[in-house]
PDB file of C-alpha atoms in Angstrom:
ATOM      1  CA  ASP A 157      40.740 -20.551  15.140  1.00 54.00           C
ATOM      2  CA  ALA A 158      37.069 -20.482  14.107  1.00 63.00           C
ATOM      3  CA  GLY A 159      35.779 -18.431  17.034  1.00 92.00           C
ATOM      4  CA  ILE A 160      37.170 -20.702  19.717  1.00 96.00           C
ATOM      5  CA  THR A 161      39.216 -19.531  22.660  1.00 97.00           C
ATOM      6  CA  GLN A 162      40.814 -21.552  25.408  1.00 98.00           C
ATOM      7  CA  SER A 163      41.944 -20.303  28.787  1.00 96.00           C
ATOM      8  CA  PRO A 164      44.418 -20.357  30.240  1.00 97.00           C
ATOM      9  CA  ARG A 165      46.859 -20.954  27.375  1.00 97.00           C
ATOM     10  CA  HIS A 166      49.578 -22.124  29.726  1.00 97.00           C
ATOM     11  CA  LYS A 167      49.406 -23.403  33.277  1.00 97.00           C
ATOM     12  CA  VAL A 168      51.820 -24.950  35.722  1.00 97.00           C
ATOM     13  CA  THR A 169      50.305 -26.580  38.773  1.00 96.00           C
ATOM     14  CA  GLU A 170      51.283 -28.962  41.532  1.00 96.00           C
ATOM     15  CA  THR A 171      50.203 -32.567  41.943  1.00 97.00           C
ATOM     16  CA  GLY A 172      46.962 -32.859  43.874  1.00 96.00           C
ATOM     17  CA  THR A 173      45.572 -29.425  43.050  1.00 96.00           C
ATOM     18  CA  PRO A 174      42.312 -28.930  41.143  1.00 96.00           C
ATOM     19  CA  VAL A 175      42.504 -27.385  37.688  1.00 97.00           C
ATOM     20  CA  THR A 176      39.773 -26.089  35.386  1.00 98.00           C
ATOM     21  CA  LEU A 177      40.287 -25.365  31.715  1.00 98.00           C
ATOM     22  CA  ARG A 178      37.767 -23.334  29.796  1.00 98.00           C
ATOM     23  CA  CYS A 179      36.693 -23.502  26.181  1.00 98.00           C
ATOM     24  CA  HIS A 180      34.575 -20.690  24.800  1.00 98.00           C
ATOM     25  CA  GLN A 181      32.988 -20.564  21.332  1.00 97.00           C
ATOM     26  CA  THR A 182      31.158 -17.838  19.453  1.00 96.00           C
ATOM     27  CA  GLU A 183      29.884 -20.105  16.647  1.00 94.00           C
ATOM     28  CA  ASN A 184      26.796 -21.479  18.431  1.00 94.00           C
ATOM     29  CA  HIS A 185      27.846 -25.023  17.501  1.00 95.00           C
ATOM     30  CA  ARG A 186      26.033 -27.825  19.297  1.00 95.00           C
ATOM     31  CA  TYR A 187      28.959 -30.208  19.790  1.00 96.00           C
ATOM     32  CA  MET A 188      32.065 -29.497  21.855  1.00 97.00           C
ATOM     33  CA  TYR A 189      35.001 -31.786  22.584  1.00 97.00           C
ATOM     34  CA  TRP A 190      38.036 -31.979  24.838  1.00 98.00           C
ATOM     35  CA  TYR A 191      41.145 -33.797  23.580  1.00 98.00           C
ATOM     36  CA  ARG A 192      44.637 -34.280  24.906  1.00 98.00           C
ATOM     37  CA  GLN A 193      47.727 -34.542  22.727  1.00 97.00           C
ATOM     38  CA  ASP A 194      50.858 -36.325  23.873  1.00 95.00           C
ATOM     39  CA  PRO A 195      54.048 -37.307  22.032  1.00 90.00           C
ATOM     40  CA  GLY A 196      53.697 -40.690  20.360  1.00 86.00           C
ATOM     41  CA  HIS A 197      49.916 -40.619  20.572  1.00 89.00           C
ATOM     42  CA  GLY A 198      47.285 -39.261  18.298  1.00 88.00           C
ATOM     43  CA  LEU A 199      44.816 -36.814  19.740  1.00 94.00           C
ATOM     44  CA  ARG A 200      42.673 -38.665  22.257  1.00 96.00           C
ATOM     45  CA  LEU A 201      39.135 -37.776  23.219  1.00 96.00           C
ATOM     46  CA  ILE A 202      38.546 -37.058  26.904  1.00 97.00           C
ATOM     47  CA  HIS A 203      34.884 -35.993  26.982  1.00 97.00           C
ATOM     48  CA  TYR A 204      32.446 -34.417  24.611  1.00 96.00           C
ATOM     49  CA  SER A 205      29.136 -32.598  24.773  1.00 96.00           C
ATOM     50  CA  TYR A 206      26.224 -32.818  22.339  1.00 94.00           C
ATOM     51  CA  GLY A 207      24.190 -30.064  23.946  1.00 93.00           C
ATOM     52  CA  VAL A 208      23.758 -28.033  27.121  1.00 94.00           C
ATOM     53  CA  LYS A 209      24.054 -30.397  30.089  1.00 91.00           C
ATOM     54  CA  ASP A 210      24.533 -33.382  27.708  1.00 95.00           C
ATOM     55  CA  THR A 211      27.968 -34.952  27.931  1.00 95.00           C
ATOM     56  CA  ASP A 212      29.600 -38.314  27.306  1.00 95.00           C
ATOM     57  CA  LYS A 213      32.936 -39.961  27.991  1.00 95.00           C
ATOM     58  CA  GLY A 214      35.746 -40.431  25.536  1.00 94.00           C
ATOM     59  CA  GLU A 215      38.542 -42.976  25.563  1.00 92.00           C
ATOM     60  CA  VAL A 216      40.666 -41.308  28.294  1.00 95.00           C
ATOM     61  CA  SER A 217      38.087 -39.856  30.683  1.00 96.00           C
ATOM     62  CA  ASP A 218      39.465 -41.174  33.990  1.00 96.00           C
ATOM     63  CA  GLY A 219      40.495 -38.309  36.275  1.00 96.00           C
ATOM     64  CA  TYR A 220      38.551 -35.708  34.279  1.00 97.00           C
ATOM     65  CA  SER A 221      35.088 -34.231  34.550  1.00 97.00           C
ATOM     66  CA  VAL A 222      33.264 -31.735  32.346  1.00 97.00           C
ATOM     67  CA  SER A 223      30.377 -29.349  32.524  1.00 97.00           C
ATOM     68  CA  ARG A 224      28.378 -27.417  29.972  1.00 97.00           C
ATOM     69  CA  SER A 225      25.849 -25.027  31.453  1.00 95.00           C
ATOM     70  CA  LYS A 226      25.498 -22.909  28.321  1.00 96.00           C
ATOM     71  CA  THR A 227      26.077 -23.416  24.617  1.00 96.00           C
ATOM     72  CA  GLU A 228      29.215 -21.331  24.393  1.00 97.00           C
ATOM     73  CA  ASP A 229      31.219 -22.740  27.322  1.00 97.00           C
ATOM     74  CA  PHE A 230      32.651 -26.203  27.969  1.00 98.00           C
ATOM     75  CA  LEU A 231      34.740 -26.686  31.098  1.00 98.00           C
ATOM     76  CA  LEU A 232      37.243 -29.459  31.746  1.00 98.00           C
ATOM     77  CA  THR A 233      38.154 -30.121  35.384  1.00 98.00           C
ATOM     78  CA  LEU A 234      40.978 -32.151  36.800  1.00 97.00           C
ATOM     79  CA  GLU A 235      39.805 -32.730  40.361  1.00 93.00           C
ATOM     80  CA  SER A 236      43.274 -33.663  41.624  1.00 96.00           C
ATOM     81  CA  ALA A 237      45.959 -33.186  39.009  1.00 96.00           C
ATOM     82  CA  THR A 238      48.600 -35.866  38.489  1.00 97.00           C
ATOM     83  CA  SER A 239      51.864 -35.771  36.557  1.00 97.00           C
ATOM     84  CA  SER A 240      50.355 -38.116  33.935  1.00 96.00           C
ATOM     85  CA  GLN A 241      47.925 -35.319  33.074  1.00 98.00           C
ATOM     86  CA  THR A 242      50.753 -33.107  31.852  1.00 98.00           C
ATOM     87  CA  SER A 243      49.728 -32.572  28.251  1.00 98.00           C
ATOM     88  CA  VAL A 244      48.427 -30.162  25.658  1.00 98.00           C
ATOM     89  CA  TYR A 245      44.661 -29.916  25.780  1.00 98.00           C
ATOM     90  CA  PHE A 246      42.586 -28.978  22.760  1.00 98.00           C
ATOM     91  CA  CYS A 247      38.969 -28.002  22.583  1.00 98.00           C
ATOM     92  CA  ALA A 248      37.029 -28.554  19.361  1.00 97.00           C
ATOM     93  CA  ILE A 249      33.554 -27.685  18.130  1.00 96.00           C
ATOM     94  CA  SER A 250      31.281 -28.970  15.388  1.00 94.00           C
ATOM     95  CA  GLU A 251      27.767 -28.315  14.152  1.00 92.00           C
ATOM     96  CA  GLY A 252      26.763 -31.941  14.387  1.00 87.00           C
ATOM     97  CA  ARG A 253      27.763 -35.568  14.307  1.00 81.00           C
ATOM     98  CA  GLY A 254      30.170 -36.286  11.470  1.00 80.00           C
ATOM     99  CA  ASN A 255      30.627 -32.616  10.657  1.00 87.00           C
ATOM    100  CA  GLU A 256      33.890 -30.758  10.462  1.00 89.00           C
ATOM    101  CA  GLN A 257      35.592 -30.255  13.816  1.00 93.00           C
ATOM    102  CA  TYR A 258      37.285 -26.919  14.431  1.00 95.00           C
ATOM    103  CA  PHE A 259      40.035 -26.821  17.005  1.00 96.00           C
ATOM    104  CA  GLY A 260      41.025 -24.168  19.490  1.00 97.00           C
ATOM    105  CA  PRO A 261      44.603 -22.975  20.064  1.00 96.00           C
ATOM    106  CA  GLY A 262      45.296 -25.392  22.918  1.00 97.00           C
ATOM    107  CA  THR A 263      46.265 -25.181  26.585  1.00 98.00           C
ATOM    108  CA  ARG A 264      49.654 -26.442  27.718  1.00 97.00           C
ATOM    109  CA  LEU A 265      49.299 -27.904  31.214  1.00 98.00           C
ATOM    110  CA  THR A 266      52.286 -28.960  33.296  1.00 98.00           C
ATOM    111  CA  VAL A 267      51.735 -30.821  36.557  1.00 97.00           C
ATOM    112  CA  THR A 268      54.840 -30.863  38.765  1.00 95.00           C
TER     113      THR A 268
ATOM    114  CA  LYS B  29      48.066 -52.060  16.711  1.00 58.00           C
ATOM    115  CA  ASN B  30      46.911 -48.518  16.020  1.00 67.00           C
ATOM    116  CA  GLN B  31      43.799 -48.300  13.922  1.00 91.00           C
ATOM    117  CA  VAL B  32      45.302 -45.396  11.964  1.00 95.00           C
ATOM    118  CA  GLU B  33      48.997 -45.571  11.123  1.00 95.00           C
ATOM    119  CA  GLN B  34      50.932 -42.923   9.259  1.00 97.00           C
ATOM    120  CA  SER B  35      54.215 -42.976   7.450  1.00 96.00           C
ATOM    121  CA  PRO B  36      56.798 -41.688   7.400  1.00 97.00           C
ATOM    122  CA  GLN B  37      57.002 -40.316  10.940  1.00 96.00           C
ATOM    123  CA  SER B  38      59.036 -37.403   9.640  1.00 97.00           C
ATOM    124  CA  LEU B  39      60.105 -36.072   6.276  1.00 97.00           C
ATOM    125  CA  ILE B  40      62.460 -33.361   5.066  1.00 98.00           C
ATOM    126  CA  ILE B  41      62.128 -31.923   1.566  1.00 97.00           C
ATOM    127  CA  LEU B  42      63.384 -28.899  -0.336  1.00 97.00           C
ATOM    128  CA  GLU B  43      61.114 -26.021  -1.194  1.00 98.00           C
ATOM    129  CA  GLY B  44      59.364 -26.520  -4.522  1.00 97.00           C
ATOM    130  CA  LYS B  45      59.458 -30.318  -4.388  1.00 97.00           C
ATOM    131  CA  ASN B  46      56.416 -32.593  -4.184  1.00 98.00           C
ATOM    132  CA  CYS B  47      55.812 -35.150  -1.463  1.00 97.00           C
ATOM    133  CA  THR B  48      53.323 -37.846  -0.503  1.00 98.00           C
ATOM    134  CA  LEU B  49      52.295 -38.836   2.992  1.00 98.00           C
ATOM    135  CA  GLN B  50      50.687 -42.200   3.720  1.00 98.00           C
ATOM    136  CA  CYS B  51      47.889 -43.316   6.011  1.00 98.00           C
ATOM    137  CA  ASN B  52      46.866 -46.935   6.601  1.00 97.00           C
ATOM    138  CA  TYR B  53      43.705 -47.630   8.525  1.00 95.00           C
ATOM    139  CA  THR B  54      41.793 -50.655   9.747  1.00 94.00           C
ATOM    140  CA  VAL B  55      38.376 -49.070  10.369  1.00 88.00           C
ATOM    141  CA  SER B  56      36.094 -49.999   7.485  1.00 83.00           C
ATOM    142  CA  PRO B  57      33.658 -48.773   6.474  1.00 87.00           C
ATOM    143  CA  PHE B  58      33.765 -45.281   7.903  1.00 88.00           C
ATOM    144  CA  SER B  59      31.747 -42.095   7.700  1.00 88.00           C
ATOM    145  CA  ASN B  60      34.665 -40.018   6.490  1.00 91.00           C
ATOM    146  CA  LEU B  61      38.448 -39.774   6.437  1.00 94.00           C
ATOM    147  CA  ARG B  62      40.078 -36.431   7.149  1.00 96.00           C
ATOM    148  CA  TRP B  63      43.484 -34.877   6.787  1.00 98.00           C
ATOM    149  CA  TYR B  64      44.489 -32.101   9.159  1.00 97.00           C
ATOM    150  CA  LYS B  65      47.483 -29.761   9.184  1.00 98.00           C
ATOM    151  CA  GLN B  66      48.885 -28.770  12.567  1.00 97.00           C
ATOM    152  CA  ASP B  67      51.415 -25.970  12.828  1.00 97.00           C
ATOM    153  CA  THR B  68      53.701 -26.002  15.855  1.00 94.00           C
ATOM    154  CA  GLY B  69      51.896 -24.587  18.876  1.00 92.00           C
ATOM    155  CA  ARG B  70      48.527 -24.408  17.117  1.00 95.00           C
ATOM    156  CA  GLY B  71      45.423 -26.535  16.859  1.00 95.00           C
ATOM    157  CA  PRO B  72      44.819 -28.819  13.858  1.00 96.00           C
ATOM    158  CA  VAL B  73      43.162 -27.297  10.800  1.00 96.00           C
ATOM    159  CA  SER B  74      41.172 -29.349   8.326  1.00 94.00           C
ATOM    160  CA  LEU B  75      42.574 -29.820   4.820  1.00 96.00           C
ATOM    161  CA  THR B  76      40.215 -32.389   3.290  1.00 96.00           C
ATOM    162  CA  ILE B  77      37.311 -34.632   4.215  1.00 94.00           C
ATOM    163  CA  MET B  78      36.437 -37.667   2.074  1.00 93.00           C
ATOM    164  CA  THR B  79      33.470 -39.959   2.430  1.00 91.00           C
ATOM    165  CA  PHE B  80      33.876 -43.698   2.032  1.00 87.00           C
ATOM    166  CA  SER B  81      32.708 -43.520  -1.584  1.00 88.00           C
ATOM    167  CA  GLU B  82      35.082 -40.751  -2.693  1.00 91.00           C
ATOM    168  CA  ASN B  83      38.554 -41.495  -3.973  1.00 92.00           C
ATOM    169  CA  THR B  84      40.069 -38.038  -4.295  1.00 96.00           C
ATOM    170  CA  LYS B  85      39.649 -34.561  -2.828  1.00 96.00           C
ATOM    171  CA  SER B  86      41.740 -31.471  -3.466  1.00 96.00           C
ATOM    172  CA  ASN B  87      42.336 -28.274  -1.551  1.00 96.00           C
ATOM    173  CA  GLY B  88      44.731 -26.050  -3.468  1.00 97.00           C
ATOM    174  CA  ARG B  89      48.149 -27.738  -3.533  1.00 97.00           C
ATOM    175  CA  TYR B  90      46.896 -30.534  -1.273  1.00 98.00           C
ATOM    176  CA  THR B  91      45.301 -33.628  -2.824  1.00 98.00           C
ATOM    177  CA  ALA B  92      44.047 -36.533  -0.765  1.00 98.00           C
ATOM    178  CA  THR B  93      43.335 -39.926  -2.285  1.00 97.00           C
ATOM    179  CA  LEU B  94      41.552 -42.931  -0.872  1.00 95.00           C
ATOM    180  CA  ASP B  95      41.821 -46.614  -1.796  1.00 93.00           C
ATOM    181  CA  ALA B  96      39.145 -48.493   0.115  1.00 89.00           C
ATOM    182  CA  ASP B  97      40.375 -51.855  -1.179  1.00 90.00           C
ATOM    183  CA  THR B  98      43.821 -51.491   0.368  1.00 93.00           C
ATOM    184  CA  LYS B  99      42.593 -49.296   3.252  1.00 93.00           C
ATOM    185  CA  GLN B 100      45.074 -46.584   2.395  1.00 96.00           C
ATOM    186  CA  SER B 101      44.896 -42.843   2.008  1.00 97.00           C
ATOM    187  CA  SER B 102      47.583 -40.510   0.734  1.00 98.00           C
ATOM    188  CA  LEU B 103      48.091 -36.784   0.992  1.00 98.00           C
ATOM    189  CA  HIS B 104      50.052 -35.323  -1.899  1.00 98.00           C
ATOM    190  CA  ILE B 105      51.575 -31.864  -1.566  1.00 98.00           C
ATOM    191  CA  THR B 106      52.561 -30.150  -4.796  1.00 98.00           C
ATOM    192  CA  ALA B 107      55.261 -27.501  -5.131  1.00 97.00           C
ATOM    193  CA  SER B 108      55.967 -27.349  -1.425  1.00 97.00           C
ATOM    194  CA  GLN B 109      56.401 -24.039   0.380  1.00 97.00           C
ATOM    195  CA  LEU B 110      58.171 -23.174   3.608  1.00 97.00           C
ATOM    196  CA  SER B 111      54.750 -22.665   5.188  1.00 97.00           C
ATOM    197  CA  ASP B 112      53.937 -26.330   4.568  1.00 98.00           C
ATOM    198  CA  SER B 113      56.277 -27.201   7.443  1.00 98.00           C
ATOM    199  CA  ALA B 114      53.878 -28.768   9.945  1.00 98.00           C
ATOM    200  CA  SER B 115      52.479 -32.055  11.182  1.00 97.00           C
ATOM    201  CA  TYR B 116      49.878 -33.746   9.000  1.00 98.00           C
ATOM    202  CA  ILE B 117      47.345 -35.918  10.733  1.00 98.00           C
ATOM    203  CA  CYS B 118      45.098 -38.579   9.211  1.00 97.00           C
ATOM    204  CA  VAL B 119      41.782 -39.072  11.010  1.00 96.00           C
ATOM    205  CA  VAL B 120      39.073 -41.682  10.526  1.00 94.00           C
ATOM    206  CA  ASN B 121      35.477 -41.129  11.617  1.00 92.00           C
ATOM    207  CA  PRO B 122      33.849 -44.536  12.246  1.00 89.00           C
ATOM    208  CA  PRO B 123      30.127 -44.827  11.437  1.00 87.00           C
ATOM    209  CA  ASN B 124      27.499 -43.533  13.877  1.00 83.00           C
ATOM    210  CA  THR B 125      29.899 -41.967  16.331  1.00 84.00           C
ATOM    211  CA  ASP B 126      31.699 -38.711  17.036  1.00 81.00           C
ATOM    212  CA  LYS B 127      34.719 -40.515  18.422  1.00 87.00           C
ATOM    213  CA  LEU B 128      37.342 -39.838  15.795  1.00 92.00           C
ATOM    214  CA  ILE B 129      40.451 -42.004  15.501  1.00 93.00           C
ATOM    215  CA  PHE B 130      43.605 -39.956  15.029  1.00 95.00           C
ATOM    216  CA  GLY B 131      46.905 -41.049  13.565  1.00 95.00           C
ATOM    217  CA  THR B 132      50.101 -39.864  15.242  1.00 95.00           C
ATOM    218  CA  GLY B 133      50.968 -37.655  12.293  1.00 96.00           C
ATOM    219  CA  THR B 134      53.832 -37.061   9.880  1.00 97.00           C
ATOM    220  CA  ARG B 135      56.167 -34.211  10.704  1.00 97.00           C
ATOM    221  CA  LEU B 136      57.096 -32.396   7.463  1.00 98.00           C
ATOM    222  CA  GLN B 137      59.936 -29.917   7.268  1.00 98.00           C
ATOM    223  CA  VAL B 138      60.448 -27.847   4.124  1.00 98.00           C
ATOM    224  CA  PHE B 139      63.856 -26.225   3.730  1.00 97.00           C
ATOM    225  CA  PRO B 140      64.843 -23.468   1.294  1.00 96.00           C
TER     226      PRO B 140
END
């Protein structure tokens, strides 16, 4: 998985609790992305980062925030998890705009 | 209407047979069009990337074609193997953006 790890790999949490997912890369790539994958939908971009402390919203950013304090780590936070955020979350990295994106192994999140 | 539509949704073939997966898109022009393979429980892995001006790209037994006039791309798999069982996702990268547009994928099952 191209030097990308995600943690945790599985999580079950209750509605209303905060959740943080971590993406860690060893490739020193500038761009990092968070996607969610749901049945019947293609992968959808939540947020992405184009450098340390530089982030932007994707198409489904409501209810999510991100932080990138160093090149190798990109955190996704659900401030107050809802059942609609039950999904599989993928992190991806790329060297630059338009370049190949390499995906992590995914985190399966269940909000009960 | 989805900007990237794939067909069929699912496909079953016998080992050793060839198959072709279809992708219709509305985004034109684009920076590149990608095909990814996603094994169950794993992140997507890139198979091919084609620029708008290319009309074919191969990666071993996988050959992607592009017809910009009809806004269609195909992924042809030759001499299928059991390990080809996976979802295949067509992705379009619009110009001047990192926000990829993902199809919902074709689920391929190869049986002995």
